[in-house]
Tab-separated table of C-alpha atoms in Angstrom:
chain	number	residue	atom	x	y	z
O	288	MET	CA	7.155	-11.323	-7.810
O	289	SER	CA	8.464	-12.587	-11.154
O	290	ALA	CA	10.145	-10.325	-13.687
O	291	ILE	CA	7.191	-10.544	-16.090
O	292	ASN	CA	3.923	-12.232	-15.203
O	293	ASN	CA	2.425	-14.935	-17.367
O	294	ASN	CA	0.125	-12.378	-18.992
O	295	GLY	CA	3.102	-10.226	-20.031
O	296	HIS	CA	2.544	-7.661	-17.260
O	297	LEU	CA	5.709	-6.025	-15.912
O	298	PRO	CA	5.234	-5.587	-12.126
O	299	LEU	CA	5.735	-2.044	-10.907
O	300	ILE	CA	6.808	-1.178	-7.333
O	301	GLY	CA	6.599	2.407	-6.096
O	302	ILE	CA	9.070	2.815	-3.242
O	303	GLU	CA	8.221	6.358	-2.053
O	304	GLU	CA	4.486	6.334	-1.373
O	305	HIS	CA	3.162	8.181	1.656
O	306	PHE	CA	0.514	7.841	4.342
O	307	LEU	CA	-0.625	9.680	7.462
O	308	THR	CA	-2.655	8.879	10.566
O	309	GLU	CA	-5.132	10.922	12.574
O	310	GLU	CA	-2.896	10.486	15.617
O	311	VAL	CA	0.084	12.049	13.847
O	312	LEU	CA	-2.064	14.954	12.690
O	313	GLN	CA	-3.107	15.518	16.294
O	314	VAL	CA	0.436	15.392	17.649
O	315	TRP	CA	1.612	17.803	14.924
O	316	GLU	CA	-1.086	20.223	16.024
O	317	GLU	CA	-0.141	19.857	19.679
O	318	ALA	CA	3.507	20.498	18.793
O	319	GLY	CA	2.591	23.675	16.887
O	320	LEU	CA	3.804	22.359	13.529
O	321	PHE	CA	0.821	23.682	11.614
O	322	ALA	CA	2.045	27.163	12.506
O	323	THR	CA	5.792	26.620	12.070
O	324	ASP	CA	6.108	24.112	9.192
O	325	PRO	CA	4.336	25.223	5.995
O	326	SER	CA	4.653	21.750	4.463
O	327	THR	CA	1.801	20.575	6.693
O	328	ALA	CA	-0.561	22.696	4.601
O	329	HIS	CA	0.039	20.377	1.649
O	330	ASN	CA	-1.808	17.599	3.491
O	331	ALA	CA	-5.247	19.182	3.299
O	332	GLY	CA	-8.247	18.403	1.105
O	333	ILE	CA	-8.146	15.433	-1.244
O	334	ILE	CA	-4.427	14.914	-0.559
O	335	GLY	CA	-5.178	14.524	3.142
O	336	GLU	CA	-7.974	12.061	2.447
O	337	ARG	CA	-5.703	9.940	0.278
O	338	LEU	CA	-2.902	9.996	2.855
O	339	LEU	CA	-5.232	8.613	5.536
O	340	ASP	CA	-6.613	5.852	3.310
O	341	LEU	CA	-4.828	2.495	3.508
O	342	ALA	CA	-7.754	0.602	1.999
O	343	GLN	CA	-9.726	0.297	-1.222
O	344	GLY	CA	-9.561	3.928	-2.297
O	345	ARG	CA	-5.759	3.778	-2.370
O	346	LEU	CA	-5.800	0.429	-4.155
O	347	ASP	CA	-8.140	1.804	-6.813
O	348	LEU	CA	-5.783	4.697	-7.565
O	349	MET	CA	-2.799	2.350	-7.599
O	350	ASP	CA	-4.577	0.236	-10.199
O	351	GLU	CA	-5.521	3.324	-12.184
O	352	ALA	CA	-1.890	4.490	-12.229
O	353	GLY	CA	-0.564	1.026	-13.040
O	354	VAL	CA	1.301	0.507	-9.743
O	355	ASP	CA	1.242	-3.021	-8.312
O	356	VAL	CA	2.962	-2.396	-4.951
O	357	GLN	CA	3.378	0.693	-2.772
O	358	VAL	CA	6.152	0.894	-0.186
O	359	LEU	CA	4.473	2.981	2.509
O	360	SER	CA	6.190	5.715	4.528
O	361	LEU	CA	4.904	8.347	6.949
O	362	THR	CA	4.916	11.714	5.219
O	363	THR	CA	7.187	14.604	6.204
O	364	PRO	CA	7.942	15.965	8.801
O	365	ALA	CA	7.144	12.539	10.298
O	366	LEU	CA	8.093	12.479	13.994
O	367	HIS	CA	11.254	14.578	13.717
O	368	GLU	CA	9.872	17.334	15.943
O	369	ILE	CA	8.143	15.006	18.413
O	370	SER	CA	10.060	13.768	21.437
O	371	ALA	CA	8.387	12.285	24.498
O	372	ALA	CA	5.478	10.529	22.778
O	373	SER	CA	7.286	9.560	19.601
O	374	VAL	CA	8.294	6.023	20.620
O	375	ASP	CA	4.712	4.836	21.087
O	376	ILE	CA	3.417	6.800	18.110
O	377	ALA	CA	6.093	5.342	15.822
O	378	ARG	CA	5.159	1.850	16.955
O	379	ARG	CA	1.481	2.453	16.195
O	380	CYS	CA	2.307	3.905	12.756
O	381	ASN	CA	4.356	0.844	11.918
O	382	ASP	CA	1.668	-1.487	13.197
O	383	ALA	CA	-0.831	0.300	10.925
O	384	ILE	CA	1.364	-0.463	7.908
O	385	ALA	CA	1.766	-4.066	9.011
O	386	GLU	CA	-2.008	-4.426	9.322
O	387	ALA	CA	-2.487	-3.012	5.816
O	388	MET	CA	0.057	-5.502	4.507
O	389	VAL	CA	-1.954	-8.340	6.047
O	390	ARG	CA	-5.298	-7.034	4.767
O	391	HIS	CA	-4.004	-6.619	1.216
O	392	PRO	CA	-1.336	-9.266	0.597
O	393	GLY	CA	1.193	-8.381	-2.059
O	394	ARG	CA	0.061	-4.769	-2.467
O	395	PHE	CA	1.924	-2.985	0.337
O	396	GLN	CA	5.397	-2.989	1.864
O	397	GLY	CA	6.722	-0.726	4.598
O	398	LEU	CA	9.445	1.754	5.500
O	399	ALA	CA	9.716	2.118	9.256
O	400	THR	CA	8.635	5.276	11.042
O	401	LEU	CA	11.230	5.980	13.742
O	402	PRO	CA	11.219	8.042	16.978
O	403	VAL	CA	14.342	9.831	15.798
O	404	ALA	CA	14.527	12.195	18.767
O	405	ASN	CA	15.444	9.074	20.765
O	406	PRO	CA	18.056	7.386	18.542
O	407	GLU	CA	18.566	4.319	20.728
O	408	ALA	CA	14.819	3.630	20.766
O	409	ALA	CA	14.746	4.341	17.030
O	410	ALA	CA	17.391	1.687	16.397
O	411	LEU	CA	15.357	-0.829	18.398
O	412	GLU	CA	12.154	0.049	16.524
O	413	LEU	CA	13.928	-0.355	13.207
O	414	ASP	CA	15.081	-3.795	14.326
O	415	ARG	CA	11.495	-4.724	15.253
O	416	CYS	CA	10.110	-3.467	11.960
O	417	ILE	CA	12.630	-5.330	9.848
O	418	LYS	CA	12.782	-8.605	11.753
O	419	MET	CA	9.226	-8.940	13.044
O	420	LEU	CA	7.063	-6.949	10.622
O	421	GLY	CA	8.968	-7.682	7.430
O	422	PHE	CA	9.591	-4.045	6.474
O	423	LYS	CA	12.116	-3.138	3.775
O	424	GLY	CA	13.932	-0.152	5.293
O	425	THR	CA	13.212	3.210	6.863
O	426	MET	CA	12.620	6.822	5.878
O	427	LEU	CA	14.201	9.831	7.600
O	428	SER	CA	12.936	13.354	6.996
O	429	GLY	CA	16.062	15.455	7.388
O	430	ARG	CA	17.102	17.384	10.483
O	431	VAL	CA	15.895	16.507	13.970
O	432	GLY	CA	15.398	19.768	15.805
O	433	ASP	CA	18.621	21.688	15.176
O	434	ARG	CA	20.741	18.582	14.525
O	435	ASN	CA	21.632	17.380	11.041
O	436	LEU	CA	21.577	13.668	10.357
O	437	ASP	CA	25.375	13.370	10.420
O	438	HIS	CA	25.364	14.336	14.116
O	439	PRO	CA	26.920	11.531	16.230
O	440	ASP	CA	23.645	11.244	18.155
O	441	PHE	CA	22.103	9.482	15.152
O	442	TRP	CA	24.830	6.940	14.550
O	443	PRO	CA	22.835	4.159	16.278
O	444	ILE	CA	20.139	4.462	13.603
O	445	PHE	CA	22.576	4.198	10.724
O	446	HIS	CA	24.531	1.411	12.403
O	447	SER	CA	21.285	-0.523	12.845
O	448	ALA	CA	20.294	0.061	9.214
O	449	ALA	CA	23.660	-1.141	7.933
O	450	ARG	CA	23.628	-4.194	10.211
O	451	LEU	CA	20.119	-5.126	9.102
O	452	GLY	CA	20.726	-4.489	5.412
O	453	ALA	CA	17.914	-1.920	5.522
O	454	PRO	CA	18.135	1.011	3.069
O	455	VAL	CA	17.452	4.521	4.352
O	456	LEU	CA	15.348	6.852	2.229
O	457	LEU	CA	16.271	10.490	2.931
O	458	HIS	CA	13.121	12.519	2.418
O	459	PRO	CA	12.926	16.312	2.095
O	460	ARG	CA	11.578	18.521	4.839
O	461	THR	CA	11.072	22.247	5.177
O	462	PRO	CA	14.278	24.238	5.842
O	463	PRO	CA	14.708	25.982	9.223
O	464	VAL	CA	12.916	29.266	9.851
O	465	ALA	CA	16.138	31.294	9.583
O	466	VAL	CA	16.894	29.792	6.174
O	467	ARG	CA	13.342	30.426	4.991
O	468	LYS	CA	13.536	34.058	6.076
O	469	ALA	CA	16.883	34.552	4.332
O	470	TYR	CA	16.171	32.781	1.044
O	471	TYR	CA	12.493	31.934	0.593
O	472	ASN	CA	10.705	35.035	1.849
O	473	ASP	CA	9.427	38.460	0.733
O	474	LEU	CA	7.676	37.226	-2.414
O	475	ASN	CA	4.029	36.577	-1.600
O	476	PRO	CA	2.609	34.121	0.947
O	477	ALA	CA	1.864	31.364	-1.571
O	478	LEU	CA	5.219	31.750	-3.333
O	479	ASN	CA	7.094	31.842	-0.030
O	480	VAL	CA	5.660	28.439	0.877
O	481	ALA	CA	6.174	26.978	-2.590
O	482	MET	CA	9.794	28.128	-2.755
O	483	ALA	CA	10.564	26.800	0.726
O	484	THR	CA	8.982	23.415	0.072
O	485	TYR	CA	8.286	21.650	-3.220
O	486	GLY	CA	9.606	24.459	-5.453
O	487	LEU	CA	13.185	24.344	-4.192
O	488	GLY	CA	13.834	24.323	-0.436
O	489	TRP	CA	12.828	20.735	0.252
O	490	HIS	CA	15.237	19.387	-2.321
O	491	TYR	CA	18.254	21.430	-1.324
O	492	ASP	CA	17.620	20.367	2.269
O	493	ALA	CA	17.491	16.642	1.478
O	494	GLY	CA	20.484	16.795	-0.831
O	495	LEU	CA	22.474	18.658	1.807
O	496	GLN	CA	21.696	15.980	4.392
O	497	PHE	CA	23.113	13.325	2.048
O	498	VAL	CA	26.232	15.325	1.218
O	499	ARG	CA	26.876	15.982	4.913
O	500	LEU	CA	26.563	12.259	5.646
O	501	LEU	CA	28.933	11.417	2.800
O	502	VAL	CA	31.669	13.904	3.692
O	503	SER	CA	31.342	13.042	7.391
O	504	GLY	CA	32.729	9.626	6.461
O	505	ILE	CA	29.640	7.567	7.229
O	506	PHE	CA	30.241	5.240	4.285
O	507	ASP	CA	33.822	4.643	5.397
O	508	ARG	CA	32.530	3.573	8.821
O	509	LEU	CA	29.541	1.701	7.378
O	510	PRO	CA	30.472	0.591	3.853
O	511	GLU	CA	27.332	-1.566	3.507
O	512	LEU	CA	24.940	1.317	4.268
O	513	GLN	CA	22.645	2.174	1.362
O	514	ILE	CA	20.914	5.551	1.052
O	515	ILE	CA	18.050	6.421	-1.293
O	516	LEU	CA	17.394	9.941	-2.577
O	517	GLY	CA	14.147	10.852	-4.304
O	518	HIS	CA	13.469	13.373	-7.078
O	519	TRP	CA	16.363	11.971	-9.124
O	520	GLY	CA	18.913	12.680	-6.424
O	521	GLU	CA	17.655	15.869	-4.726
O	522	MET	CA	19.987	18.133	-6.744
O	523	VAL	CA	23.061	16.088	-5.792
O	524	LEU	CA	23.568	14.209	-9.052
O	525	PHE	CA	23.409	17.326	-11.186
O	526	TYR	CA	26.392	18.723	-9.254
O	527	ALA	CA	28.261	15.449	-8.849
O	528	GLU	CA	31.315	16.775	-10.637
O	529	ARG	CA	31.492	19.801	-8.335
O	530	PHE	CA	30.993	17.661	-5.222
O	531	SER	CA	33.889	15.496	-6.374
O	532	ALA	CA	36.146	18.535	-5.944
O	533	MET	CA	35.761	17.991	-2.184
O	534	ASP	CA	37.913	14.857	-2.485
O	535	ARG	CA	40.991	16.899	-1.624
O	536	VAL	CA	39.575	18.263	1.659
O	537	ALA	CA	37.103	15.616	2.904
O	538	GLY	CA	39.727	13.074	4.025
O	539	LEU	CA	37.652	10.149	2.733
O	540	LYS	CA	39.017	6.738	1.846
O	541	ARG	CA	37.593	6.840	-1.676
O	542	PRO	CA	36.620	9.480	-4.243
O	543	VAL	CA	33.169	11.012	-3.854
O	544	ALA	CA	32.141	9.501	-7.196
O	545	ASP	CA	32.736	6.003	-5.810
O	546	TYR	CA	30.253	6.512	-2.987
O	547	LEU	CA	27.625	7.689	-5.474
O	548	ARG	CA	28.006	4.409	-7.374
O	549	HIS	CA	28.226	2.101	-4.348
O	550	ASN	CA	26.114	3.637	-1.563
O	551	LEU	CA	23.382	5.632	-3.308
O	552	TYR	CA	20.140	4.695	-5.044
O	553	VAL	CA	17.883	7.272	-6.668
O	554	THR	CA	14.183	7.264	-7.398
O	555	ALA	CA	11.779	9.255	-9.544
O	556	SER	CA	9.320	10.536	-6.907
O	557	GLY	CA	6.753	11.165	-9.613
O	558	MET	CA	9.099	13.339	-11.701
O	559	PHE	CA	8.547	11.393	-14.885
O	560	SER	CA	11.384	12.731	-17.029
O	561	ALA	CA	13.389	10.440	-19.282
O	562	ASN	CA	16.155	13.058	-19.403
O	563	TYR	CA	16.526	13.030	-15.623
O	564	LEU	CA	16.447	9.233	-15.597
O	565	HIS	CA	19.298	8.909	-18.071
O	566	GLN	CA	21.337	11.604	-16.316
O	567	ALA	CA	20.947	9.696	-13.041
O	568	ALA	CA	21.849	6.401	-14.703
O	569	SER	CA	25.038	7.907	-16.116
O	570	ILE	CA	26.218	8.676	-12.558
O	571	VAL	CA	24.925	5.843	-10.341
O	572	GLY	CA	24.228	3.147	-12.945
O	573	ASN	CA	20.996	1.563	-14.206
O	574	GLU	CA	21.069	-0.971	-11.382
O	575	ARG	CA	20.587	1.852	-8.844
O	576	LEU	CA	17.453	3.376	-10.330
O	577	LEU	CA	14.192	2.833	-8.427
O	578	PHE	CA	10.620	3.680	-9.355
O	579	SER	CA	8.267	5.804	-7.257
O	580	THR	CA	5.256	8.055	-7.765
O	581	ASP	CA	5.386	10.162	-4.565
O	582	TYR	CA	1.752	9.252	-3.928
O	583	PRO	CA	-0.518	11.046	-3.315
O	584	TYR	CA	1.284	14.326	-4.002
O	585	GLN	CA	2.212	13.527	-7.603
O	586	TYR	CA	-0.761	11.331	-8.450
O	587	ARG	CA	-2.068	12.079	-11.928
O	588	PRO	CA	-4.861	10.154	-13.671
O	589	GLY	CA	-4.550	8.435	-17.004
O	590	HIS	CA	-2.333	5.433	-16.166
O	591	ASP	CA	0.453	7.949	-15.697
O	592	ALA	CA	3.009	5.791	-13.880
O	593	ARG	CA	2.687	2.897	-16.292
O	594	ARG	CA	2.890	5.234	-19.288
O	595	PHE	CA	6.202	6.656	-18.070
O	596	LEU	CA	7.575	3.156	-17.519
O	597	ASN	CA	6.616	2.216	-21.059
O	598	ASN	CA	8.199	5.327	-22.569
O	599	CYS	CA	11.240	6.000	-20.370
O	600	GLY	CA	13.743	4.673	-22.900
O	601	LEU	CA	14.993	1.701	-20.881
O	602	GLU	CA	14.851	-1.834	-22.222
O	603	GLY	CA	15.491	-5.393	-21.088
O	604	GLU	CA	17.141	-5.846	-17.695
O	605	ALA	CA	17.482	-2.092	-17.213
O	606	LEU	CA	13.708	-1.697	-17.579
O	607	THR	CA	12.769	-4.574	-15.275
O	608	GLY	CA	15.360	-3.344	-12.811
O	609	PHE	CA	13.832	0.121	-12.725
O	610	ALA	CA	10.324	-1.333	-12.418
O	611	HIS	CA	11.016	-3.715	-9.540
O	612	THR	CA	14.079	-5.988	-9.577
O	613	ASN	CA	16.547	-3.304	-8.417
O	614	TRP	CA	14.362	-2.802	-5.326
O	615	GLN	CA	14.039	-6.536	-4.782
O	616	ARG	CA	17.800	-7.005	-5.036
O	617	LEU	CA	18.465	-4.090	-2.681
O	618	THR	CA	16.123	-5.494	-0.028
O	619	GLN	CA	16.503	-9.242	-0.549
O	620	HIS	CA	18.751	-9.701	2.502
O	621	CYS	CA	16.979	-7.118	4.660
O	622	GLY	CA	16.808	-8.508	8.201
O	623	SER	CA	18.779	-11.679	7.446
O	624	ARG	CA	22.225	-10.391	8.489
């Protein structure tokens, strides 16, 4: 994909765009997630229909928004609470993306769905997705059961990602029940859910997973590993100065600020704010900004994505980088190491 097409069109790649399958819905129900994870309620109605569609309806809305390519990922909570059946289900989810890529050349890319409850199998599936299916990375949706992502059990996944040159998008998920009861409860039912998910809880949870990975020393062990945070950094960037105060106790090889500029990319996730963009750029650099619409959750009509691109305040290489070349550079060696 060239920087600017012959007709002057600037290609736009959305790197956090979600899908769902009927099989995953069924396994969520069997696992009781509809009762225990309020985020599943967000996948009803028209949102649910759009998540299931990997065909013309999705393409039409991409065109309407001005998005040329979607990088597809299974929506939260993915397979993080599924154990025994997750290996086969993950494989079928990834095959569904691969089939969509074949049916609609140039319009879709993929982030691997992994059976994270079985980290060794997850590492093998990531290898298959990158080397055989041509995927561009993977997405992890926070904790797995009661284990945070910095738990040693999950090192095989991150080692595989670093070896393959595959970025890892850390996606929000609903905080644990005890956290919800302590901090996101006793308002009213609708507000309880909103506060625990898209209003606040999701983003603290995802940001915390990244900070735990950082201070655990994962980037010292795997200096090539690249992590992506959505929603302009899931709170992390706005407290970067405070996090840097942990330099004196974390025992890391480099200052926290260095890891933010060398191991972290951030994306919009449909939060189309020029102020947030420029704040993020001041911390991680323009070359680490990625575009995304968080489809279908943040889909808005009226050529919304393209309008933000045209009015975000970036120019020249910074603008083309945000639109697509930063993503292409990040993933250009994916699977070739």
